[in-house]
XYZ file of C-alpha atoms in Angstrom:
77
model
C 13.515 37.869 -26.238
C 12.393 34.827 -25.088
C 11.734 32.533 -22.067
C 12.702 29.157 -24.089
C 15.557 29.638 -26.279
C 15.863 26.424 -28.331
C 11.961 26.728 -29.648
C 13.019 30.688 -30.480
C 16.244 29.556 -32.504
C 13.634 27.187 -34.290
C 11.152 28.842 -35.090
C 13.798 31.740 -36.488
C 15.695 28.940 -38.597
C 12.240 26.946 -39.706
C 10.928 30.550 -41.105
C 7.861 30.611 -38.795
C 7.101 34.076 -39.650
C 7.245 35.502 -43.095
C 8.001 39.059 -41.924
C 10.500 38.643 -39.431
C 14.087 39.906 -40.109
C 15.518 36.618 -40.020
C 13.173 35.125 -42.687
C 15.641 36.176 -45.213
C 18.530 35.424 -43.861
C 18.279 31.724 -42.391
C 20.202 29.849 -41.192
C 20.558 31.896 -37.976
C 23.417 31.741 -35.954
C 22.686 32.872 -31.805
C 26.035 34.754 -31.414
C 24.714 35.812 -27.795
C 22.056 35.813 -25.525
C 22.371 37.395 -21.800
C 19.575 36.007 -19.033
C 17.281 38.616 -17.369
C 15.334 38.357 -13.955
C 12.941 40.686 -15.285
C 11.599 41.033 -18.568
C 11.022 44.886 -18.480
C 15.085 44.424 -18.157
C 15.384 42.285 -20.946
C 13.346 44.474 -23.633
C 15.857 47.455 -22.002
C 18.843 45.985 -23.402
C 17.489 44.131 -26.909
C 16.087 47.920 -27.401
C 19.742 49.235 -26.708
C 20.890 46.262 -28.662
C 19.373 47.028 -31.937
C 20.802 51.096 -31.953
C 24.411 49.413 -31.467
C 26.716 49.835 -34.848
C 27.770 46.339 -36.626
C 31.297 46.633 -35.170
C 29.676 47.338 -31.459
C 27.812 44.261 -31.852
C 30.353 41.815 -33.377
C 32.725 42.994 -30.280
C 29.949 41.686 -27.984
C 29.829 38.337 -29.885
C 33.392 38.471 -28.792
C 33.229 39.259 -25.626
C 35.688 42.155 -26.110
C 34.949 44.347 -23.262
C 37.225 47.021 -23.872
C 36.109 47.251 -27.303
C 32.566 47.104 -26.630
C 33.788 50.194 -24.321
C 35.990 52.322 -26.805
C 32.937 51.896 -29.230
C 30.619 53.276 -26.824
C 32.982 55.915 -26.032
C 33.282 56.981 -29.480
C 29.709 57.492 -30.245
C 29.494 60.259 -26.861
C 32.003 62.502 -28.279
């Protein structure tokens, strides 16, 4: 989450902090990012974001509604 994406991607690629996640796996690549009026609605959705599976995720990248759908219906059975 961020207000200024290019400095975030930057700072993620340049290794600015040691003990983030991406430290170890630069370069990053931004595969998405969705704009948010309100930040409380932002955190929501990185939150719901990081309990997706790999596959969940990687049909977001795509944009692959209906998978991003069956996936999520899968998990509520």
């Amino acid at each position: 989450m961020t207000n200024d994406l290019e400095i975030r991607i930057e700072q993620h690629d340049s290794g600015y902090d040691p003990k983030a996640y991406t430290f170890t796996r630069r370069p990053v690549v931004l595969k998405y990012y969705q704009r948010f009026t309100l930040i409380e609605q932002a955190i929501e959705f990185e939150k719901q974001l990081k309990g997706w599976s790999r596959k969940k995720k990687e049909a977001l990248f795509n944009e692959d509604w209906d998978e991003v759908k069956r996936l999520s219906n899968l998990k509520k059975k």
